[in-house]
PDB file of C-alpha atoms in Angstrom:
ATOM      1  CA  UNK A  15      -6.011   7.574   7.257  1.00 78.00           C
ATOM      2  CA  UNK A  16      -9.142   7.854   9.254  1.00 78.00           C
ATOM      3  CA  UNK A  17      -7.825   6.646  12.242  1.00 77.00           C
ATOM      4  CA  UNK A  18      -5.243   9.374  11.973  1.00 76.00           C
ATOM      5  CA  UNK A  19      -8.363  11.639  10.967  1.00 74.00           C
ATOM      6  CA  UNK A  20      -9.513  10.702  14.193  1.00 73.00           C
ATOM      7  CA  UNK A  21      -6.501  11.016  16.549  1.00 70.00           C
ATOM      8  CA  UNK A  22      -6.146  13.779  16.105  1.00 69.00           C
ATOM      9  CA  UNK A  23     -10.157  15.644  15.582  1.00 70.00           C
ATOM     10  CA  UNK A  24     -10.227  14.762  18.961  1.00 64.00           C
ATOM     11  CA  UNK A  25     -11.171  18.203  20.288  1.00 62.00           C
ATOM     12  CA  UNK A  26     -12.279  19.837  17.189  1.00 63.00           C
ATOM     13  CA  UNK A  27     -14.175  18.396  14.705  1.00 68.00           C
ATOM     14  CA  UNK A  28     -13.758  20.325  10.833  1.00 73.00           C
ATOM     15  CA  UNK A  29     -11.037  17.230   9.328  1.00 75.00           C
ATOM     16  CA  UNK A  30     -10.243  19.443   6.574  1.00 78.00           C
ATOM     17  CA  UNK A  31      -8.726  21.689   8.445  1.00 76.00           C
ATOM     18  CA  UNK A  32      -6.337  18.575   9.611  1.00 78.00           C
ATOM     19  CA  UNK A  33      -6.399  16.543   6.237  1.00 82.00           C
ATOM     20  CA  UNK A  34      -3.619  18.436   5.154  1.00 80.00           C
ATOM     21  CA  UNK A  35      -1.189  17.953   8.824  1.00 78.00           C
ATOM     22  CA  UNK A  36      -2.327  14.029   8.299  1.00 81.00           C
ATOM     23  CA  UNK A  37      -1.538  13.495   5.079  1.00 84.00           C
ATOM     24  CA  UNK A  38       1.731  14.944   4.860  1.00 82.00           C
ATOM     25  CA  UNK A  39       2.418  12.897   8.508  1.00 83.00           C
ATOM     26  CA  UNK A  40       1.425  10.243   6.239  1.00 84.00           C
ATOM     27  CA  UNK A  41       3.596  11.215   3.351  1.00 83.00           C
ATOM     28  CA  UNK A  42       6.343  11.342   5.612  1.00 84.00           C
ATOM     29  CA  UNK A  43       6.258   8.163   7.882  1.00 84.00           C
ATOM     30  CA  UNK A  44       8.559   5.822   7.269  1.00 82.00           C
ATOM     31  CA  UNK A  45       7.663   2.197   5.847  1.00 84.00           C
ATOM     32  CA  UNK A  46       9.080  -0.878   7.133  1.00 84.00           C
ATOM     33  CA  UNK A  47       8.586  -3.715   4.073  1.00 85.00           C
ATOM     34  CA  UNK A  48       9.277  -0.446   1.387  1.00 83.00           C
ATOM     35  CA  UNK A  49      12.295   0.994   3.601  1.00 84.00           C
ATOM     36  CA  UNK A  50      11.515   4.549   2.895  1.00 86.00           C
ATOM     37  CA  UNK A  51       8.428   6.584   3.572  1.00 86.00           C
ATOM     38  CA  UNK A  52       6.071   7.308   1.109  1.00 85.00           C
ATOM     39  CA  UNK A  53       7.843  11.073   0.093  1.00 84.00           C
ATOM     40  CA  UNK A  54      11.756   9.590  -1.085  1.00 86.00           C
ATOM     41  CA  UNK A  55       9.794   7.299  -3.334  1.00 85.00           C
ATOM     42  CA  UNK A  56       8.224   9.756  -5.059  1.00 86.00           C
ATOM     43  CA  UNK A  57      10.627  12.500  -4.721  1.00 84.00           C
ATOM     44  CA  UNK A  58      13.995  10.630  -3.901  1.00 85.00           C
ATOM     45  CA  UNK A  59      14.686  12.281  -0.769  1.00 83.00           C
ATOM     46  CA  UNK A  60      12.870  13.633   2.858  1.00 79.00           C
ATOM     47  CA  UNK A  61      10.436  15.274   3.274  1.00 76.00           C
ATOM     48  CA  UNK A  62      10.981  18.807   4.913  1.00 74.00           C
ATOM     49  CA  UNK A  63       8.985  19.041   7.870  1.00 73.00           C
ATOM     50  CA  UNK A  64       8.434  22.604   9.327  1.00 71.00           C
ATOM     51  CA  UNK A  65      10.618  21.842  12.103  1.00 65.00           C
ATOM     52  CA  UNK A  66      13.294  21.034   9.866  1.00 63.00           C
ATOM     53  CA  UNK A  67      13.438  24.419   8.076  1.00 58.00           C
ATOM     54  CA  UNK A  68      15.414  26.643  10.842  1.00 60.00           C
ATOM     55  CA  UNK A  69      17.572  23.895  11.795  1.00 58.00           C
ATOM     56  CA  UNK A  70      21.066  25.432  12.025  1.00 66.00           C
ATOM     57  CA  UNK A  71      23.586  24.914   8.963  1.00 66.00           C
ATOM     58  CA  UNK A  72      27.295  23.911   9.061  1.00 69.00           C
ATOM     59  CA  UNK A  73      29.265  25.132   6.015  1.00 70.00           C
ATOM     60  CA  UNK A  74      31.340  22.459   3.834  1.00 66.00           C
ATOM     61  CA  UNK A  75      33.354  22.910   1.679  1.00 73.00           C
ATOM     62  CA  UNK A  76      32.757  21.987  -1.515  1.00 78.00           C
ATOM     63  CA  UNK A  77      34.454  19.937  -2.225  1.00 82.00           C
ATOM     64  CA  UNK A  78      34.174  17.241   0.829  1.00 82.00           C
ATOM     65  CA  UNK A  79      31.479  17.660   0.055  1.00 80.00           C
ATOM     66  CA  UNK A  80      31.365  16.322  -3.244  1.00 85.00           C
ATOM     67  CA  UNK A  81      33.240  13.505  -1.920  1.00 86.00           C
ATOM     68  CA  UNK A  82      30.368  13.104   0.309  1.00 82.00           C
ATOM     69  CA  UNK A  83      27.694  12.544  -2.232  1.00 81.00           C
ATOM     70  CA  UNK A  84      29.774  10.367  -4.149  1.00 86.00           C
ATOM     71  CA  UNK A  85      30.114   8.282  -1.476  1.00 82.00           C
ATOM     72  CA  UNK A  86      26.512   8.432  -0.313  1.00 79.00           C
ATOM     73  CA  UNK A  87      25.736   7.965  -3.751  1.00 80.00           C
ATOM     74  CA  UNK A  88      27.328   4.613  -4.790  1.00 80.00           C
ATOM     75  CA  UNK A  89      26.224   2.925  -2.024  1.00 77.00           C
ATOM     76  CA  UNK A  90      22.874   3.381  -2.721  1.00 73.00           C
ATOM     77  CA  UNK A  91      20.762  -0.117  -3.871  1.00 76.00           C
ATOM     78  CA  UNK A  92      17.503  -0.343  -5.582  1.00 73.00           C
ATOM     79  CA  UNK A  93      14.862  -1.970  -2.742  1.00 68.00           C
ATOM     80  CA  UNK A  94      14.266  -5.390  -3.031  1.00 66.00           C
ATOM     81  CA  UNK A  95       9.806  -4.949  -3.693  1.00 62.00           C
ATOM     82  CA  UNK A  96       8.381  -7.911  -1.650  1.00 58.00           C
ATOM     83  CA  UNK A  97       5.409  -8.852  -3.436  1.00 58.00           C
ATOM     84  CA  UNK A  98       7.137 -10.939  -6.540  1.00 54.00           C
ATOM     85  CA  UNK A  99       8.444 -14.198  -4.039  1.00 57.00           C
ATOM     86  CA  UNK A 100       8.037 -14.633  -0.053  1.00 53.00           C
ATOM     87  CA  UNK A 101      10.757 -13.938   1.760  1.00 56.00           C
ATOM     88  CA  UNK A 102      12.108 -17.439   1.700  1.00 59.00           C
ATOM     89  CA  UNK A 103      12.488 -16.958  -1.986  1.00 61.00           C
ATOM     90  CA  UNK A 104       9.861 -19.885  -2.303  1.00 63.00           C
ATOM     91  CA  UNK A 105       7.001 -19.294  -4.764  1.00 63.00           C
ATOM     92  CA  UNK A 106       3.587 -18.763  -4.100  1.00 64.00           C
ATOM     93  CA  UNK A 107       1.352 -20.856  -2.367  1.00 71.00           C
ATOM     94  CA  UNK A 108      -0.600 -23.367  -5.228  1.00 76.00           C
ATOM     95  CA  UNK A 109      -3.213 -26.617  -4.002  1.00 83.00           C
ATOM     96  CA  UNK A 110      -1.781 -29.832  -3.581  1.00 85.00           C
ATOM     97  CA  UNK A 111      -4.344 -30.896  -5.128  1.00 88.00           C
ATOM     98  CA  UNK A 112      -4.078 -28.824  -8.775  1.00 85.00           C
ATOM     99  CA  UNK A 113      -1.125 -31.783  -9.763  1.00 87.00           C
ATOM    100  CA  UNK A 114      -4.121 -33.955  -9.457  1.00 88.00           C
ATOM    101  CA  UNK A 115      -7.467 -32.189 -10.408  1.00 89.00           C
ATOM    102  CA  UNK A 116      -9.210 -33.325 -14.160  1.00 90.00           C
ATOM    103  CA  UNK A 117     -11.055 -30.431 -13.676  1.00 91.00           C
ATOM    104  CA  UNK A 118     -10.986 -26.590 -12.654  1.00 92.00           C
ATOM    105  CA  UNK A 119     -12.842 -22.953 -11.969  1.00 93.00           C
ATOM    106  CA  UNK A 120     -11.309 -19.865 -13.348  1.00 93.00           C
ATOM    107  CA  UNK A 121     -11.430 -17.032 -11.695  1.00 93.00           C
ATOM    108  CA  UNK A 122     -12.879 -13.853 -13.008  1.00 91.00           C
ATOM    109  CA  UNK A 123     -10.557 -11.010 -12.783  1.00 90.00           C
ATOM    110  CA  UNK A 124     -12.367  -8.233 -14.809  1.00 89.00           C
ATOM    111  CA  UNK A 125     -14.739  -6.129 -12.816  1.00 88.00           C
ATOM    112  CA  UNK A 126     -17.863  -7.741 -11.315  1.00 82.00           C
ATOM    113  CA  UNK A 127     -21.182  -7.105 -10.216  1.00 81.00           C
ATOM    114  CA  UNK A 128     -22.354  -7.955  -6.459  1.00 79.00           C
ATOM    115  CA  UNK A 129     -24.394 -10.911  -7.076  1.00 77.00           C
ATOM    116  CA  UNK A 130     -21.841 -11.956  -9.722  1.00 84.00           C
ATOM    117  CA  UNK A 131     -20.228 -15.500  -8.988  1.00 85.00           C
ATOM    118  CA  UNK A 132     -15.796 -15.011  -8.651  1.00 89.00           C
ATOM    119  CA  UNK A 133     -15.309 -17.748 -10.703  1.00 90.00           C
ATOM    120  CA  UNK A 134     -16.325 -19.800 -14.264  1.00 89.00           C
ATOM    121  CA  UNK A 135     -16.166 -23.255 -14.213  1.00 84.00           C
ATOM    122  CA  UNK A 136     -15.569 -26.620 -13.444  1.00 89.00           C
ATOM    123  CA  UNK A 137     -13.553 -26.658 -16.960  1.00 91.00           C
ATOM    124  CA  UNK A 138     -11.842 -29.928 -18.202  1.00 91.00           C
ATOM    125  CA  UNK A 139      -7.733 -29.483 -17.865  1.00 93.00           C
ATOM    126  CA  UNK A 140      -6.217 -30.662 -20.919  1.00 94.00           C
ATOM    127  CA  UNK A 141      -2.542 -30.343 -20.528  1.00 93.00           C
ATOM    128  CA  UNK A 142      -0.357 -29.018 -17.833  1.00 91.00           C
ATOM    129  CA  UNK A 143       2.250 -26.860 -17.938  1.00 89.00           C
ATOM    130  CA  UNK A 144       4.909 -25.452 -14.929  1.00 85.00           C
ATOM    131  CA  UNK A 145       3.173 -21.857 -15.149  1.00 86.00           C
ATOM    132  CA  UNK A 146      -0.288 -22.547 -17.323  1.00 89.00           C
ATOM    133  CA  UNK A 147      -2.688 -25.003 -18.105  1.00 93.00           C
ATOM    134  CA  UNK A 148      -4.993 -25.854 -20.950  1.00 94.00           C
ATOM    135  CA  UNK A 149      -8.803 -25.722 -20.541  1.00 94.00           C
ATOM    136  CA  UNK A 150     -11.325 -27.043 -22.599  1.00 91.00           C
ATOM    137  CA  UNK A 151     -14.022 -24.170 -21.824  1.00 88.00           C
ATOM    138  CA  UNK A 152     -17.095 -23.101 -23.724  1.00 86.00           C
ATOM    139  CA  UNK A 153     -15.558 -21.017 -26.893  1.00 85.00           C
ATOM    140  CA  UNK A 154     -12.559 -24.750 -27.462  1.00 88.00           C
ATOM    141  CA  UNK A 155      -8.970 -24.337 -25.873  1.00 92.00           C
ATOM    142  CA  UNK A 156      -7.763 -21.956 -23.395  1.00 92.00           C
ATOM    143  CA  UNK A 157      -4.364 -21.916 -21.833  1.00 94.00           C
ATOM    144  CA  UNK A 158      -5.042 -20.090 -18.515  1.00 93.00           C
ATOM    145  CA  UNK A 159      -2.284 -18.797 -15.419  1.00 90.00           C
ATOM    146  CA  UNK A 160      -1.896 -21.465 -13.259  1.00 88.00           C
ATOM    147  CA  UNK A 161      -2.901 -18.594 -10.433  1.00 88.00           C
ATOM    148  CA  UNK A 162      -5.854 -17.679 -12.014  1.00 91.00           C
ATOM    149  CA  UNK A 163      -6.974 -21.606 -10.752  1.00 93.00           C
ATOM    150  CA  UNK A 164      -9.037 -23.729  -8.055  1.00 92.00           C
ATOM    151  CA  UNK A 165      -9.293 -26.889  -8.527  1.00 93.00           C
ATOM    152  CA  UNK A 166     -13.620 -27.938  -8.678  1.00 90.00           C
ATOM    153  CA  UNK A 167     -13.799 -30.896  -6.180  1.00 88.00           C
ATOM    154  CA  UNK A 168     -17.039 -32.355  -8.002  1.00 82.00           C
ATOM    155  CA  UNK A 169     -19.290 -35.287  -7.498  1.00 79.00           C
ATOM    156  CA  UNK A 170     -19.132 -39.008  -9.157  1.00 70.00           C
ATOM    157  CA  UNK A 171     -22.106 -38.387 -11.164  1.00 65.00           C
ATOM    158  CA  UNK A 172     -21.287 -35.396 -12.550  1.00 64.00           C
ATOM    159  CA  UNK A 173     -17.957 -36.760 -14.272  1.00 62.00           C
ATOM    160  CA  UNK A 174     -19.547 -40.167 -15.890  1.00 59.00           C
ATOM    161  CA  UNK A 175     -22.681 -36.980 -17.281  1.00 56.00           C
ATOM    162  CA  UNK A 176     -19.328 -34.475 -18.427  1.00 56.00           C
ATOM    163  CA  UNK A 177     -17.399 -38.223 -20.141  1.00 52.00           C
ATOM    164  CA  UNK A 178     -20.381 -39.275 -21.494  1.00 50.00           C
ATOM    165  CA  UNK A 179     -22.397 -36.193 -22.241  1.00 54.00           C
ATOM    166  CA  UNK A 180     -26.038 -35.412 -22.620  1.00 53.00           C
ATOM    167  CA  UNK A 181     -27.261 -35.094 -26.123  1.00 57.00           C
ATOM    168  CA  UNK A 182     -30.095 -31.652 -26.498  1.00 63.00           C
ATOM    169  CA  UNK A 183     -33.151 -32.247 -26.145  1.00 65.00           C
ATOM    170  CA  UNK A 184     -35.466 -30.431 -28.451  1.00 72.00           C
ATOM    171  CA  UNK A 185     -38.889 -28.699 -27.377  1.00 76.00           C
ATOM    172  CA  UNK A 186     -42.405 -28.582 -28.644  1.00 77.00           C
ATOM    173  CA  UNK A 187     -41.206 -25.838 -30.878  1.00 80.00           C
ATOM    174  CA  UNK A 188     -38.060 -27.641 -32.511  1.00 74.00           C
ATOM    175  CA  UNK A 189     -35.175 -25.664 -30.282  1.00 78.00           C
ATOM    176  CA  UNK A 190     -32.437 -27.448 -29.046  1.00 72.00           C
ATOM    177  CA  UNK A 191     -32.217 -27.385 -24.942  1.00 72.00           C
ATOM    178  CA  UNK A 192     -29.429 -29.400 -22.583  1.00 67.00           C
ATOM    179  CA  UNK A 193     -30.215 -29.776 -19.371  1.00 63.00           C
ATOM    180  CA  UNK A 194     -28.169 -28.543 -15.602  1.00 63.00           C
ATOM    181  CA  UNK A 195     -26.693 -31.024 -13.694  1.00 56.00           C
ATOM    182  CA  UNK A 196     -26.867 -28.717 -10.740  1.00 55.00           C
ATOM    183  CA  UNK A 197     -28.749 -29.471  -8.240  1.00 48.00           C
ATOM    184  CA  UNK A 198     -30.211 -32.440  -9.226  1.00 45.00           C
ATOM    185  CA  UNK A 199     -30.222 -35.384  -6.463  1.00 42.00           C
ATOM    186  CA  UNK A 200     -31.321 -38.569  -7.464  1.00 43.00           C
ATOM    187  CA  UNK A 201     -28.912 -41.313  -7.794  1.00 40.00           C
ATOM    188  CA  UNK A 202     -25.914 -39.899  -5.594  1.00 39.00           C
ATOM    189  CA  UNK A 203     -26.141 -43.614  -3.385  1.00 40.00           C
ATOM    190  CA  UNK A 204     -22.059 -44.649  -3.936  1.00 41.00           C
ATOM    191  CA  UNK A 205     -20.648 -41.195  -5.572  1.00 43.00           C
ATOM    192  CA  UNK A 206     -19.863 -39.833  -3.254  1.00 44.00           C
ATOM    193  CA  UNK A 207     -16.882 -37.128  -3.687  1.00 47.00           C
ATOM    194  CA  UNK A 208     -13.637 -36.884  -6.495  1.00 47.00           C
ATOM    195  CA  UNK A 209     -11.105 -34.906  -5.945  1.00 46.00           C
ATOM    196  CA  UNK A 210     -10.895 -34.603  -8.979  1.00 45.00           C
TER     197      UNK A 210
END
């Protein structure tokens, strides 16, 4: 819309006066992926543009008009939606590492603050299905759609700590704490990166 307004407003800087014309142009323009304009999708027919109001009309007998209308309506087919799968009919891309991963990150689909990370995890995969994976989360086992998952590539010592589990440590006040495993750099030799 901004580009359209800038094209119309080369001489006149008052964008509020040009907005109706730009909006009509956007709604009446043909969308190649939909095969129709936005107005045709909403109203079922094309918008009548200002130059089309005064066209010459030819009288067509009602019986002929009804036959033409019936023929056109019979030939109508719904437009195929473009967002269910790719044009080739293949499913949407999924990382090949998802078949062998032991841990995954889960995309947060809720509204996030600007500094909140887009993924939670990593979570251990308990069971794989064609459309969802059963994950071990903080709240217990949870089934999550594969479209929200991303394979986690963990270091070998992170996997060892996960397998053995770290016992919580008591503080001087008696509370139990668990030391973080991220950001520690001790004994990284020989561990390397594991594609989990």
